[in-house]
């Protein structure tokens, strides 16, 4: 993790000093990508914690607007390079609503969903929609939806996806 932390830290320092928008965007992508890879490394370490029955989720106050912006930054250019339209729609009531929860895990899930959508969409669009289903004094019920024009999943394989460590097609090219 240390080398990734160094790369991420340097990217963060450099992006603070850059005035050119194109360079700033590239440094933001570098920073976000190193954070994502660091997240993958941490996930691997978390698997051992899960197996040992010692995983706990951190609960922090966070902004969905920041999470949405990170997803947008990470996949926007990648989608454009493939000729795809990529958008993130966050319901307006959620923009300034402070939430408490495991925002790193939420971000991880959204990055995985959007990453797969961009990966398996060859033309058309990918769109992440984040909506508010219900809100009371203590809880918010959110809806997350990824819409894409990709290849989709065969109905007979969809039921197997939400079992531990399964994919519809486990070949290396998928």
Short mmCIF file of C-alpha atoms in Angstrom, two decimals:
data_model
loop_
_atom_site.label_atom_id
_atom_site.label_comp_id
_atom_site.label_asym_id
_atom_site.label_seq_id
_atom_site.Cartn_x
_atom_site.Cartn_y
_atom_site.Cartn_z
CA UNK A 1 0.00 0.00 0.00
CA UNK A 2 2.86 2.39 0.67
CA UNK A 3 3.93 2.89 -2.99
CA UNK A 4 0.32 3.60 -3.95
CA UNK A 5 0.07 6.08 -1.12
CA UNK A 6 3.17 7.87 -2.37
CA UNK A 7 1.84 8.06 -5.96
CA UNK A 8 -1.54 9.25 -4.72
CA UNK A 9 0.05 11.86 -2.46
CA UNK A 10 2.28 13.20 -5.22
CA UNK A 11 -0.66 13.38 -7.63
CA UNK A 12 -2.64 15.28 -5.00
CA UNK A 13 0.20 17.77 -4.44
CA UNK A 14 0.77 18.26 -8.18
CA UNK A 15 -2.91 18.82 -8.96
CA UNK A 16 -3.00 21.67 -6.42
CA UNK A 17 -0.28 23.55 -8.33
CA UNK A 18 -1.47 23.00 -11.91
CA UNK A 19 -3.31 25.79 -13.69
CA UNK A 20 -3.91 24.13 -17.06
CA UNK A 21 -7.35 22.41 -17.07
CA UNK A 22 -6.23 19.43 -19.18
CA UNK A 23 -3.29 18.69 -16.86
CA UNK A 24 -5.49 19.16 -13.80
CA UNK A 25 -8.03 16.69 -15.22
CA UNK A 26 -5.29 14.13 -15.88
CA UNK A 27 -3.89 14.54 -12.36
CA UNK A 28 -7.40 14.14 -10.94
CA UNK A 29 -7.72 10.92 -12.92
CA UNK A 30 -4.34 9.71 -11.66
CA UNK A 31 -5.32 10.53 -8.08
CA UNK A 32 -8.73 8.84 -8.41
CA UNK A 33 -7.24 5.79 -10.10
CA UNK A 34 -4.58 5.31 -7.43
CA UNK A 35 -7.29 5.67 -4.79
CA UNK A 36 -9.29 3.00 -6.61
CA UNK A 37 -6.32 0.61 -6.83
CA UNK A 38 -5.56 1.27 -3.17
CA UNK A 39 -9.19 0.36 -2.50
CA UNK A 40 -8.73 -2.94 -4.35
CA UNK A 41 -5.65 -3.73 -2.25
CA UNK A 42 -7.60 -2.89 0.89
CA UNK A 43 -10.45 -5.10 -0.31
CA UNK A 44 -8.08 -8.03 -0.64
CA UNK A 45 -6.90 -7.40 2.90
CA UNK A 46 -10.54 -7.12 4.02
CA UNK A 47 -11.24 -10.60 2.64
CA UNK A 48 -8.89 -12.02 5.23
CA UNK A 49 -10.73 -10.01 7.89
CA UNK A 50 -14.06 -11.38 6.66
CA UNK A 51 -12.73 -14.92 6.80
CA UNK A 52 -11.53 -14.26 10.36
CA UNK A 53 -14.87 -12.71 11.32
CA UNK A 54 -13.24 -9.38 12.14
CA UNK A 55 -14.48 -6.94 9.46
CA UNK A 56 -16.17 -3.77 10.65
CA UNK A 57 -17.55 -1.00 8.44
CA UNK A 58 -16.53 2.58 9.12
CA UNK A 59 -19.47 4.94 9.46
CA UNK A 60 -18.69 8.52 8.50
CA UNK A 61 -20.59 11.62 7.43
CA UNK A 62 -20.26 12.09 3.67
CA UNK A 63 -21.77 13.82 0.66
CA UNK A 64 -23.33 11.88 -2.19
CA UNK A 65 -22.43 14.82 -4.41
CA UNK A 66 -18.73 14.08 -3.78
CA UNK A 67 -19.25 10.36 -4.46
CA UNK A 68 -21.09 11.14 -7.72
CA UNK A 69 -18.36 13.58 -8.77
CA UNK A 70 -15.68 10.95 -8.20
CA UNK A 71 -17.53 8.38 -10.32
CA UNK A 72 -18.04 11.02 -13.03
CA UNK A 73 -14.32 11.95 -13.03
CA UNK A 74 -13.12 8.38 -13.05
CA UNK A 75 -15.28 7.12 -15.92
CA UNK A 76 -16.18 10.23 -17.94
CA UNK A 77 -13.02 10.37 -20.06
CA UNK A 78 -12.80 6.60 -20.33
CA UNK A 79 -16.33 6.47 -21.73
CA UNK A 80 -15.72 9.39 -24.12
CA UNK A 81 -12.64 7.63 -25.51
CA UNK A 82 -14.91 4.71 -26.39
CA UNK A 83 -17.41 7.08 -28.00
CA UNK A 84 -19.93 6.63 -25.18
CA UNK A 85 -22.07 9.20 -23.48
CA UNK A 86 -21.52 8.96 -19.71
CA UNK A 87 -23.60 10.77 -17.14
CA UNK A 88 -24.30 10.75 -13.43
CA UNK A 89 -27.67 12.07 -12.30
CA UNK A 90 -28.02 12.85 -8.61
CA UNK A 91 -31.47 13.84 -7.38
CA UNK A 92 -31.30 17.50 -6.33
CA UNK A 93 -32.49 16.84 -2.75
CA UNK A 94 -29.41 14.64 -2.24
CA UNK A 95 -26.82 17.23 -3.27
CA UNK A 96 -26.56 18.93 0.11
CA UNK A 97 -27.96 16.17 2.32
CA UNK A 98 -25.29 14.94 4.77
CA UNK A 99 -25.41 11.16 5.05
CA UNK A 100 -23.79 8.82 7.54
CA UNK A 101 -22.58 5.42 6.45
CA UNK A 102 -19.79 3.42 4.84
CA UNK A 103 -19.17 5.79 1.96
CA UNK A 104 -16.03 3.97 0.83
CA UNK A 105 -18.02 0.76 0.37
CA UNK A 106 -20.78 2.64 -1.43
CA UNK A 107 -18.21 4.26 -3.71
CA UNK A 108 -16.64 0.85 -4.34
CA UNK A 109 -19.96 -0.64 -5.40
CA UNK A 110 -20.76 2.28 -7.72
CA UNK A 111 -17.27 2.16 -9.26
CA UNK A 112 -17.64 -1.57 -9.90
CA UNK A 113 -21.09 -1.17 -11.46
CA UNK A 114 -20.09 1.77 -13.65
CA UNK A 115 -16.77 0.17 -14.56
CA UNK A 116 -18.52 -2.96 -15.80
CA UNK A 117 -21.09 -0.89 -17.67
CA UNK A 118 -18.38 1.09 -19.48
CA UNK A 119 -16.35 -2.05 -20.10
CA UNK A 120 -19.22 -3.99 -21.69
CA UNK A 121 -20.85 -1.11 -23.57
CA UNK A 122 -19.44 -0.67 -27.06
CA UNK A 123 -21.78 2.04 -28.31
CA UNK A 124 -24.45 4.27 -26.87
CA UNK A 125 -24.43 5.40 -23.27
CA UNK A 126 -23.90 4.63 -19.61
CA UNK A 127 -25.85 6.49 -16.94
CA UNK A 128 -25.77 6.32 -13.15
CA UNK A 129 -28.94 7.57 -11.48
CA UNK A 130 -29.02 8.18 -7.72
CA UNK A 131 -32.43 8.89 -6.28
CA UNK A 132 -34.13 9.34 -2.93
CA UNK A 133 -36.93 6.86 -2.24
CA UNK A 134 -37.76 7.82 1.35
CA UNK A 135 -36.47 10.20 4.00
CA UNK A 136 -37.27 10.57 7.68
CA UNK A 137 -35.47 12.07 10.66
CA UNK A 138 -33.00 9.16 11.03
CA UNK A 139 -32.78 7.35 7.71
CA UNK A 140 -32.67 7.89 3.99
CA UNK A 141 -33.61 5.14 1.55
CA UNK A 142 -31.69 5.58 -1.68
CA UNK A 143 -32.00 4.01 -5.11
CA UNK A 144 -28.95 3.43 -7.32
CA UNK A 145 -29.44 2.48 -10.93
CA UNK A 146 -26.95 1.96 -13.74
CA UNK A 147 -28.47 2.10 -17.21
CA UNK A 148 -26.42 1.20 -20.24
CA UNK A 149 -26.75 0.08 -23.83
CA UNK A 150 -24.24 -2.73 -23.36
CA UNK A 151 -24.49 -6.43 -24.09
CA UNK A 152 -26.54 -7.23 -21.01
CA UNK A 153 -26.79 -10.50 -19.11
CA UNK A 154 -28.68 -13.54 -20.29
CA UNK A 155 -31.73 -14.24 -18.11
CA UNK A 156 -30.54 -17.76 -17.30
CA UNK A 157 -27.26 -16.36 -15.92
CA UNK A 158 -28.64 -13.39 -13.97
CA UNK A 159 -29.73 -15.52 -11.00
CA UNK A 160 -26.16 -16.69 -10.42
CA UNK A 161 -24.63 -13.22 -10.18
CA UNK A 162 -25.39 -12.44 -6.57
CA UNK A 163 -23.82 -15.53 -5.11
CA UNK A 164 -20.35 -15.14 -3.61
CA UNK A 165 -17.53 -14.85 -6.16
CA UNK A 166 -19.58 -15.56 -9.28
CA UNK A 167 -19.69 -14.00 -12.72
CA UNK A 168 -22.01 -14.68 -15.60
CA UNK A 169 -18.97 -15.54 -17.76
CA UNK A 170 -15.76 -16.24 -15.89
CA UNK A 171 -13.49 -16.33 -18.96
CA UNK A 172 -10.52 -13.96 -18.86
CA UNK A 173 -11.83 -11.94 -21.82
CA UNK A 174 -15.05 -11.05 -20.01
#
